[in-house]
Amino acid sequence: NAGVMQNPRHLVRRRGQEARLRCSPMKGHSHVYWYRQLPEEGLKFMVYLQKENIIDESGMPKERFSAEFPKEGPSILRIQQVVRGDSAAYFCASSPAGLSGANVLTFGAGSRLTVL
Amino acid sequence: AQSVTQLDSHVSVSEGTPVLLRCNYSSSYSPSLFWYVQHPNKGLQLLLKYTSAATLVKGINGFEAEFKKSETSFHLTKPSAHMSDAAEYFCVLGGSQGNLIFGKGTKLSVKP
């Protein structure tokens, strides 16, 4: 079982470019979560998706950020017109069903975005 | 409102001595609580979880945590630190909307 796979592990972008981060959940998991970790901070929830559905995007910035989880293929977190403040580690997690007390998220190793 | 507070941003111990990482939570319902560990440039690994069963929870690598409702605490302990325990530890609360609420983390240093 390959676990949650994120790529790229490291991404460098210049201000104004677009960043695309991909996440393949664990086999059998249909729910994906994205979290952002700023330097010296804990992880902050961004968005929760099921296949072809955004369930909760309350943590997503209102502009420039979007996420999708298509029927086929990985989940993608897209950041348009990146700014230096977007530099962070972005973690994806997956679960077999909606999070409950018994369910636990499995995290990927993260994608580290650096904006020059 | 739900929140989690890790009381120490840095903890330093000597190898072989006990570890105590403190966590307090605020929740309006019966909480699910977790401790995760993050080694440098690695992902998050679950150490243990509390889901309203036994209040003393045993995890991997000799760690355990005790849920104390009266103190709204979920402190992480280990009797004897090992060099490989040096990492950042996150106390996490299961949120009411299905997401996880992370504390800011405690960096554990272990001196030889």
mmCIF file of N, CA and C in Angstrom, chain A:
data_model
loop_
_atom_site.group_PDB
_atom_site.id
_atom_site.type_symbol
_atom_site.label_atom_id
_atom_site.label_comp_id
_atom_site.label_asym_id
_atom_site.label_seq_id
_atom_site.Cartn_x
_atom_site.Cartn_y
_atom_site.Cartn_z
ATOM 1 N N ASN A 1 0.855 -1.189 0.000
ATOM 2 C CA ASN A 1 0.000 0.000 0.000
ATOM 3 C C ASN A 1 0.885 1.230 0.000
ATOM 4 N N ALA A 2 0.790 2.032 -1.059
ATOM 5 C CA ALA A 2 1.720 3.139 -1.219
ATOM 6 C C ALA A 2 1.398 4.308 -0.315
ATOM 7 N N GLY A 3 0.287 4.323 0.365
ATOM 8 C CA GLY A 3 -0.044 5.454 1.205
ATOM 9 C C GLY A 3 -0.515 6.626 0.374
ATOM 10 N N VAL A 4 -0.554 7.795 0.998
ATOM 11 C CA VAL A 4 -0.974 9.015 0.316
ATOM 12 C C VAL A 4 0.231 9.587 -0.425
ATOM 13 N N MET A 5 0.088 9.765 -1.719
ATOM 14 C CA MET A 5 1.209 10.223 -2.538
ATOM 15 C C MET A 5 0.975 11.663 -2.964
ATOM 16 N N GLN A 6 1.961 12.501 -2.666
ATOM 17 C CA GLN A 6 1.884 13.901 -3.081
ATOM 18 C C GLN A 6 3.037 14.221 -4.018
ATOM 19 N N ASN A 7 2.731 14.987 -5.029
ATOM 20 C CA ASN A 7 3.813 15.497 -5.876
ATOM 21 C C ASN A 7 3.420 16.825 -6.496
ATOM 22 N N PRO A 8 4.418 17.662 -6.753
ATOM 23 C CA PRO A 8 5.834 17.426 -6.457
ATOM 24 C C PRO A 8 6.121 17.587 -4.967
ATOM 25 N N ARG A 9 7.215 17.068 -4.503
ATOM 26 C CA ARG A 9 7.601 17.246 -3.108
ATOM 27 C C ARG A 9 8.099 18.670 -2.867
ATOM 28 N N HIS A 10 8.733 19.225 -3.851
ATOM 29 C CA HIS A 10 9.222 20.594 -3.765
ATOM 30 C C HIS A 10 8.889 21.308 -5.062
ATOM 31 N N LEU A 11 8.418 22.531 -4.937
ATOM 32 C CA LEU A 11 8.040 23.319 -6.107
ATOM 33 C C LEU A 11 8.484 24.752 -5.879
ATOM 34 N N VAL A 12 9.165 25.301 -6.865
ATOM 35 C CA VAL A 12 9.595 26.695 -6.801
ATOM 36 C C VAL A 12 8.879 27.464 -7.897
ATOM 37 N N ARG A 13 8.265 28.562 -7.526
ATOM 38 C CA ARG A 13 7.572 29.401 -8.484
ATOM 39 C C ARG A 13 7.949 30.856 -8.258
ATOM 40 N N ARG A 14 7.885 31.648 -9.335
ATOM 41 C CA ARG A 14 8.065 33.089 -9.221
ATOM 42 C C ARG A 14 6.695 33.726 -8.998
ATOM 43 N N ARG A 15 6.719 34.869 -8.401
ATOM 44 C CA ARG A 15 5.468 35.591 -8.153
ATOM 45 C C ARG A 15 4.671 35.737 -9.448
ATOM 46 N N GLY A 16 3.388 35.481 -9.381
ATOM 47 C CA GLY A 16 2.518 35.616 -10.539
ATOM 48 C C GLY A 16 2.306 34.321 -11.314
ATOM 49 N N GLN A 17 3.140 33.326 -11.046
ATOM 50 C CA GLN A 17 2.967 32.042 -11.742
ATOM 51 C C GLN A 17 1.891 31.210 -11.039
ATOM 52 N N GLU A 18 1.598 30.072 -11.631
ATOM 53 C CA GLU A 18 0.610 29.164 -11.065
ATOM 54 C C GLU A 18 1.318 27.964 -10.446
ATOM 55 N N ALA A 19 0.742 27.474 -9.348
ATOM 56 C CA ALA A 19 1.259 26.259 -8.711
ATOM 57 C C ALA A 19 0.147 25.217 -8.701
ATOM 58 N N ARG A 20 0.515 24.000 -9.082
ATOM 59 C CA ARG A 20 -0.431 22.879 -9.035
ATOM 60 C C ARG A 20 0.180 21.777 -8.193
ATOM 61 N N LEU A 21 -0.544 21.376 -7.166
ATOM 62 C CA LEU A 21 -0.085 20.329 -6.270
ATOM 63 C C LEU A 21 -1.057 19.160 -6.384
ATOM 64 N N ARG A 22 -0.483 17.969 -6.479
ATOM 65 C CA ARG A 22 -1.326 16.792 -6.715
ATOM 66 C C ARG A 22 -1.276 15.842 -5.525
ATOM 67 N N CYS A 23 -2.380 15.153 -5.337
ATOM 68 C CA CYS A 23 -2.498 14.212 -4.223
ATOM 69 C C CYS A 23 -3.282 12.991 -4.654
ATOM 70 N N SER A 24 -2.658 11.824 -4.533
ATOM 71 C CA SER A 24 -3.365 10.563 -4.771
ATOM 72 C C SER A 24 -3.637 9.918 -3.427
ATOM 73 N N PRO A 25 -4.904 9.725 -3.074
ATOM 74 C CA PRO A 25 -5.217 9.162 -1.756
ATOM 75 C C PRO A 25 -4.816 7.700 -1.677
ATOM 76 N N MET A 26 -4.870 7.210 -0.459
ATOM 77 C CA MET A 26 -4.619 5.784 -0.252
ATOM 78 C C MET A 26 -5.650 4.963 -1.018
ATOM 79 N N LYS A 27 -5.258 3.776 -1.409
ATOM 80 C CA LYS A 27 -6.169 2.888 -2.117
ATOM 81 C C LYS A 27 -7.383 2.628 -1.238
ATOM 82 N N GLY A 28 -8.558 2.796 -1.824
ATOM 83 C CA GLY A 28 -9.778 2.558 -1.070
ATOM 84 C C GLY A 28 -10.312 3.778 -0.346
ATOM 85 N N HIS A 29 -9.538 4.861 -0.323
ATOM 86 C CA HIS A 29 -9.995 6.099 0.321
ATOM 87 C C HIS A 29 -10.674 6.988 -0.710
ATOM 88 N N SER A 30 -11.825 7.535 -0.314
ATOM 89 C CA SER A 30 -12.577 8.363 -1.246
ATOM 90 C C SER A 30 -12.682 9.807 -0.782
ATOM 91 N N HIS A 31 -12.039 10.133 0.349
ATOM 92 C CA HIS A 31 -12.139 11.476 0.896
ATOM 93 C C HIS A 31 -10.744 12.073 1.011
ATOM 94 N N VAL A 32 -10.622 13.296 0.600
ATOM 95 C CA VAL A 32 -9.331 13.975 0.591
ATOM 96 C C VAL A 32 -9.437 15.308 1.319
ATOM 97 N N TYR A 33 -8.400 15.613 2.061
ATOM 98 C CA TYR A 33 -8.331 16.868 2.821
ATOM 99 C C TYR A 33 -7.016 17.552 2.469
ATOM 100 N N TRP A 34 -7.042 18.860 2.355
ATOM 101 C CA TRP A 34 -5.816 19.635 2.168
ATOM 102 C C TRP A 34 -5.615 20.549 3.378
ATOM 103 N N TYR A 35 -4.359 20.569 3.833
ATOM 104 C CA TYR A 35 -3.956 21.424 4.942
ATOM 105 C C TYR A 35 -2.734 22.228 4.524
ATOM 106 N N ARG A 36 -2.583 23.415 5.118
ATOM 107 C CA ARG A 36 -1.415 24.245 4.847
ATOM 108 C C ARG A 36 -0.662 24.470 6.153
ATOM 109 N N GLN A 37 0.651 24.374 6.071
ATOM 110 C CA GLN A 37 1.493 24.616 7.238
ATOM 111 C C GLN A 37 2.440 25.749 6.915
ATOM 112 N N LEU A 38 2.199 26.886 7.553
ATOM 113 C CA LEU A 38 3.090 28.015 7.411
ATOM 114 C C LEU A 38 4.258 27.839 8.373
ATOM 115 N N PRO A 39 5.394 28.498 8.120
ATOM 116 C CA PRO A 39 6.550 28.374 9.022
ATOM 117 C C PRO A 39 6.177 28.673 10.470
ATOM 118 N N GLU A 40 6.622 27.834 11.368
ATOM 119 C CA GLU A 40 6.408 27.996 12.813
ATOM 120 C C GLU A 40 4.917 27.920 13.197
ATOM 121 N N GLU A 41 4.118 27.333 12.358
ATOM 122 C CA GLU A 41 2.688 27.222 12.659
ATOM 123 C C GLU A 41 2.254 25.765 12.587
ATOM 124 N N GLY A 42 1.129 25.475 13.204
ATOM 125 C CA GLY A 42 0.527 24.163 13.003
ATOM 126 C C GLY A 42 -0.178 24.114 11.667
ATOM 127 N N LEU A 43 -0.738 22.968 11.362
ATOM 128 C CA LEU A 43 -1.456 22.816 10.100
ATOM 129 C C LEU A 43 -2.831 23.475 10.192
ATOM 130 N N LYS A 44 -3.222 24.104 9.112
ATOM 131 C CA LYS A 44 -4.537 24.753 9.055
ATOM 132 C C LYS A 44 -5.351 24.092 7.953
ATOM 133 N N PHE A 45 -6.560 23.701 8.303
ATOM 134 C CA PHE A 45 -7.456 23.068 7.351
ATOM 135 C C PHE A 45 -7.785 24.017 6.204
ATOM 136 N N MET A 46 -7.789 23.479 4.996
ATOM 137 C CA MET A 46 -8.154 24.291 3.824
ATOM 138 C C MET A 46 -9.463 23.799 3.217
ATOM 139 N N VAL A 47 -9.489 22.515 2.814
ATOM 140 C CA VAL A 47 -10.638 22.034 2.050
ATOM 141 C C VAL A 47 -10.771 20.529 2.212
ATOM 142 N N TYR A 48 -12.018 20.078 2.103
ATOM 143 C CA TYR A 48 -12.360 18.653 2.223
ATOM 144 C C TYR A 48 -13.176 18.283 0.994
ATOM 145 N N LEU A 49 -12.729 17.240 0.295
ATOM 146 C CA LEU A 49 -13.385 16.865 -0.955
ATOM 147 C C LEU A 49 -13.685 15.375 -0.983
ATOM 148 N N GLN A 50 -14.766 15.048 -1.638
ATOM 149 C CA GLN A 50 -15.016 13.694 -2.095
ATOM 150 C C GLN A 50 -14.900 13.724 -3.616
ATOM 151 N N LYS A 51 -14.999 12.577 -4.215
ATOM 152 C CA LYS A 51 -14.932 12.516 -5.681
ATOM 153 C C LYS A 51 -15.986 13.456 -6.286
ATOM 154 N N GLU A 52 -15.533 14.403 -7.076
ATOM 155 C CA GLU A 52 -16.376 15.342 -7.827
ATOM 156 C C GLU A 52 -17.205 16.264 -6.938
ATOM 157 N N ASN A 53 -16.867 16.336 -5.653
ATOM 158 C CA ASN A 53 -17.638 17.185 -4.739
ATOM 159 C C ASN A 53 -16.724 17.900 -3.769
ATOM 160 N N ILE A 54 -16.972 19.175 -3.571
ATOM 161 C CA ILE A 54 -16.317 19.902 -2.482
ATOM 162 C C ILE A 54 -17.284 19.904 -1.300
ATOM 163 N N ILE A 55 -16.846 19.296 -0.196
ATOM 164 C CA ILE A 55 -17.723 19.165 0.958
ATOM 165 C C ILE A 55 -17.604 20.384 1.872
ATOM 166 N N ASP A 56 -16.382 20.833 2.086
ATOM 167 C CA ASP A 56 -16.153 21.942 3.009
ATOM 168 C C ASP A 56 -14.923 22.695 2.533
ATOM 169 N N GLU A 57 -15.092 23.921 2.147
ATOM 170 C CA GLU A 57 -13.949 24.735 1.712
ATOM 171 C C GLU A 57 -13.802 25.965 2.595
ATOM 172 N N SER A 58 -14.212 25.830 3.836
ATOM 173 C CA SER A 58 -14.228 26.985 4.730
ATOM 174 C C SER A 58 -12.835 27.524 5.028
ATOM 175 N N GLY A 59 -11.794 26.706 4.816
ATOM 176 C CA GLY A 59 -10.440 27.164 5.099
ATOM 177 C C GLY A 59 -9.692 27.674 3.883
ATOM 178 N N MET A 60 -10.338 27.704 2.753
ATOM 179 C CA MET A 60 -9.666 28.131 1.516
ATOM 180 C C MET A 60 -9.709 29.654 1.415
ATOM 181 N N PRO A 61 -8.581 30.275 1.055
ATOM 182 C CA PRO A 61 -8.637 31.705 0.743
ATOM 183 C C PRO A 61 -9.650 31.948 -0.373
ATOM 184 N N LYS A 62 -10.282 33.105 -0.298
ATOM 185 C CA LYS A 62 -11.396 33.378 -1.225
ATOM 186 C C LYS A 62 -10.934 33.548 -2.660
ATOM 187 N N GLU A 63 -9.709 33.982 -2.842
ATOM 188 C CA GLU A 63 -9.220 34.239 -4.202
ATOM 189 C C GLU A 63 -7.982 33.403 -4.479
ATOM 190 N N ARG A 64 -7.787 33.072 -5.711
ATOM 191 C CA ARG A 64 -6.579 32.452 -6.287
ATOM 192 C C ARG A 64 -6.442 30.969 -5.956
ATOM 193 N N PHE A 65 -7.137 30.461 -4.961
ATOM 194 C CA PHE A 65 -7.012 29.061 -4.572
ATOM 195 C C PHE A 65 -8.238 28.281 -5.037
ATOM 196 N N SER A 66 -7.983 27.082 -5.551
ATOM 197 C CA SER A 66 -9.087 26.196 -5.897
ATOM 198 C C SER A 66 -8.623 24.763 -5.723
ATOM 199 N N ALA A 67 -9.578 23.857 -5.568
ATOM 200 C CA ALA A 67 -9.251 22.441 -5.395
ATOM 201 C C ALA A 67 -10.296 21.622 -6.118
ATOM 202 N N GLU A 68 -9.842 20.474 -6.587
ATOM 203 C CA GLU A 68 -10.762 19.555 -7.238
ATOM 204 C C GLU A 68 -10.326 18.129 -6.943
ATOM 205 N N PHE A 69 -11.282 17.221 -7.059
ATOM 206 C CA PHE A 69 -11.010 15.789 -6.902
ATOM 207 C C PHE A 69 -11.879 15.097 -7.946
ATOM 208 N N PRO A 70 -11.348 14.942 -9.152
ATOM 209 C CA PRO A 70 -12.167 14.414 -10.247
ATOM 210 C C PRO A 70 -12.466 12.932 -10.068
ATOM 211 N N LYS A 71 -13.375 12.462 -10.892
ATOM 212 C CA LYS A 71 -13.763 11.059 -10.832
ATOM 213 C C LYS A 71 -12.560 10.159 -11.074
ATOM 214 N N GLU A 72 -11.722 10.554 -11.993
ATOM 215 C CA GLU A 72 -10.504 9.805 -12.267
ATOM 216 C C GLU A 72 -9.304 10.698 -11.996
ATOM 217 N N GLY A 73 -8.269 10.142 -11.408
ATOM 218 C CA GLY A 73 -7.046 10.903 -11.207
ATOM 219 C C GLY A 73 -6.953 11.520 -9.825
ATOM 220 N N PRO A 74 -5.825 12.211 -9.584
ATOM 221 C CA PRO A 74 -5.567 12.735 -8.247
ATOM 222 C C PRO A 74 -6.379 13.984 -7.940
ATOM 223 N N SER A 75 -6.383 14.329 -6.687
ATOM 224 C CA SER A 75 -6.897 15.631 -6.272
ATOM 225 C C SER A 75 -5.829 16.683 -6.593
ATOM 226 N N ILE A 76 -6.286 17.852 -6.985
ATOM 227 C CA ILE A 76 -5.356 18.928 -7.334
ATOM 228 C C ILE A 76 -5.707 20.184 -6.546
ATOM 229 N N LEU A 77 -4.675 20.754 -5.930
ATOM 230 C CA LEU A 77 -4.792 22.076 -5.304
ATOM 231 C C LEU A 77 -4.079 23.049 -6.218
ATOM 232 N N ARG A 78 -4.811 24.059 -6.647
ATOM 233 C CA ARG A 78 -4.287 25.001 -7.626
ATOM 234 C C ARG A 78 -4.212 26.393 -7.003
ATOM 235 N N ILE A 79 -3.055 27.007 -7.158
ATOM 236 C CA ILE A 79 -2.878 28.371 -6.655
ATOM 237 C C ILE A 79 -2.474 29.241 -7.837
ATOM 238 N N GLN A 80 -3.321 30.194 -8.167
ATOM 239 C CA GLN A 80 -3.028 31.087 -9.289
ATOM 240 C C GLN A 80 -2.317 32.338 -8.796
ATOM 241 N N GLN A 81 -1.497 32.906 -9.648
ATOM 242 C CA GLN A 81 -0.810 34.174 -9.367
ATOM 243 C C GLN A 81 -0.191 34.157 -7.968
ATOM 244 N N VAL A 82 0.704 33.216 -7.755
ATOM 245 C CA VAL A 82 1.258 33.018 -6.414
ATOM 246 C C VAL A 82 1.983 34.275 -5.934
ATOM 247 N N VAL A 83 1.926 34.443 -4.597
ATOM 248 C CA VAL A 83 2.647 35.522 -3.919
ATOM 249 C C VAL A 83 3.552 34.886 -2.874
ATOM 250 N N ARG A 84 4.480 35.682 -2.347
ATOM 251 C CA ARG A 84 5.459 35.124 -1.403
ATOM 252 C C ARG A 84 4.776 34.510 -0.186
ATOM 253 N N GLY A 85 3.667 35.081 0.223
ATOM 254 C CA GLY A 85 2.956 34.556 1.390
ATOM 255 C C GLY A 85 2.355 33.174 1.184
ATOM 256 N N ASP A 86 2.346 32.698 -0.070
ATOM 257 C CA ASP A 86 1.850 31.340 -0.334
ATOM 258 C C ASP A 86 2.910 30.284 -0.038
ATOM 259 N N SER A 87 4.148 30.717 0.188
ATOM 260 C CA SER A 87 5.216 29.764 0.500
ATOM 261 C C SER A 87 4.861 29.014 1.784
ATOM 262 N N ALA A 88 4.786 27.709 1.674
ATOM 263 C CA ALA A 88 4.335 26.890 2.801
ATOM 264 C C ALA A 88 4.482 25.429 2.411
ATOM 265 N N ALA A 89 4.223 24.561 3.378
ATOM 266 C CA ALA A 89 4.084 23.140 3.088
ATOM 267 C C ALA A 89 2.598 22.827 2.996
ATOM 268 N N TYR A 90 2.218 22.143 1.956
ATOM 269 C CA TYR A 90 0.819 21.793 1.748
ATOM 270 C C TYR A 90 0.689 20.283 1.901
ATOM 271 N N PHE A 91 -0.129 19.887 2.861
ATOM 272 C CA PHE A 91 -0.296 18.475 3.154
ATOM 273 C C PHE A 91 -1.671 17.998 2.694
ATOM 274 N N CYS A 92 -1.662 16.820 2.132
ATOM 275 C CA CYS A 92 -2.896 16.153 1.751
ATOM 276 C C CYS A 92 -3.098 14.972 2.695
ATOM 277 N N ALA A 93 -4.345 14.693 3.019
ATOM 278 C CA ALA A 93 -4.674 13.529 3.827
ATOM 279 C C ALA A 93 -5.896 12.859 3.216
ATOM 280 N N SER A 94 -6.040 11.576 3.485
ATOM 281 C CA SER A 94 -7.213 10.884 2.976
ATOM 282 C C SER A 94 -7.815 9.996 4.053
ATOM 283 N N SER A 95 -9.077 9.666 3.858
ATOM 284 C CA SER A 95 -9.763 8.754 4.768
ATOM 285 C C SER A 95 -10.743 7.926 3.962
ATOM 286 N N PRO A 96 -11.138 6.768 4.510
ATOM 287 C CA PRO A 96 -12.046 5.891 3.766
ATOM 288 C C PRO A 96 -13.473 6.398 3.743
ATOM 289 N N ALA A 97 -13.821 7.284 4.700
ATOM 290 C CA ALA A 97 -15.172 7.836 4.723
ATOM 291 C C ALA A 97 -15.074 9.158 5.430
ATOM 292 N N GLY A 98 -16.199 9.840 5.637
ATOM 293 C CA GLY A 98 -16.142 11.112 6.333
ATOM 294 C C GLY A 98 -15.552 10.948 7.710
ATOM 295 N N LEU A 99 -14.827 11.938 8.164
ATOM 296 C CA LEU A 99 -14.108 11.837 9.426
ATOM 297 C C LEU A 99 -15.085 11.705 10.575
ATOM 298 N N SER A 100 -14.887 10.725 11.388
ATOM 299 C CA SER A 100 -15.668 10.579 12.605
ATOM 300 C C SER A 100 -14.687 10.270 13.723
ATOM 301 N N GLY A 101 -15.195 10.018 14.883
ATOM 302 C CA GLY A 101 -14.281 9.734 15.973
ATOM 303 C C GLY A 101 -13.418 8.525 15.707
ATOM 304 N N ALA A 102 -13.949 7.579 14.963
ATOM 305 C CA ALA A 102 -13.183 6.354 14.760
ATOM 306 C C ALA A 102 -12.240 6.453 13.573
ATOM 307 N N ASN A 103 -12.523 7.364 12.675
ATOM 308 C CA ASN A 103 -11.682 7.447 11.474
ATOM 309 C C ASN A 103 -10.490 8.347 11.716
ATOM 310 N N VAL A 104 -9.415 7.992 11.091
ATOM 311 C CA VAL A 104 -8.204 8.778 11.232
ATOM 312 C C VAL A 104 -7.681 9.084 9.851
ATOM 313 N N LEU A 105 -7.191 10.291 9.706
ATOM 314 C CA LEU A 105 -6.625 10.677 8.431
ATOM 315 C C LEU A 105 -5.228 10.095 8.260
ATOM 316 N N THR A 106 -4.909 9.710 7.040
ATOM 317 C CA THR A 106 -3.547 9.330 6.676
ATOM 318 C C THR A 106 -2.956 10.457 5.862
ATOM 319 N N PHE A 107 -1.822 10.968 6.313
ATOM 320 C CA PHE A 107 -1.223 12.135 5.669
ATOM 321 C C PHE A 107 -0.150 11.731 4.674
ATOM 322 N N GLY A 108 -0.029 12.544 3.626
ATOM 323 C CA GLY A 108 1.099 12.437 2.734
ATOM 324 C C GLY A 108 2.300 13.169 3.300
ATOM 325 N N ALA A 109 3.409 13.104 2.566
ATOM 326 C CA ALA A 109 4.658 13.710 3.037
ATOM 327 C C ALA A 109 4.699 15.216 2.792
ATOM 328 N N GLY A 110 3.737 15.736 2.051
ATOM 329 C CA GLY A 110 3.657 17.183 1.860
ATOM 330 C C GLY A 110 4.343 17.651 0.588
ATOM 331 N N SER A 111 3.886 18.798 0.125
ATOM 332 C CA SER A 111 4.518 19.498 -1.003
ATOM 333 C C SER A 111 4.961 20.859 -0.490
ATOM 334 N N ARG A 112 6.236 21.143 -0.659
ATOM 335 C CA ARG A 112 6.757 22.417 -0.160
ATOM 336 C C ARG A 112 6.878 23.404 -1.304
ATOM 337 N N LEU A 113 6.089 24.454 -1.209
ATOM 338 C CA LEU A 113 6.064 25.491 -2.238
ATOM 339 C C LEU A 113 6.912 26.670 -1.782
ATOM 340 N N THR A 114 7.810 27.078 -2.637
ATOM 341 C CA THR A 114 8.608 28.277 -2.394
ATOM 342 C C THR A 114 8.325 29.267 -3.506
ATOM 343 N N VAL A 115 7.930 30.468 -3.119
ATOM 344 C CA VAL A 115 7.657 31.519 -4.098
ATOM 345 C C VAL A 115 8.769 32.555 -4.016
ATOM 346 N N LEU A 116 9.448 32.746 -5.129
ATOM 347 C CA LEU A 116 10.576 33.691 -5.159
ATOM 348 C C LEU A 116 10.107 35.110 -5.436
#
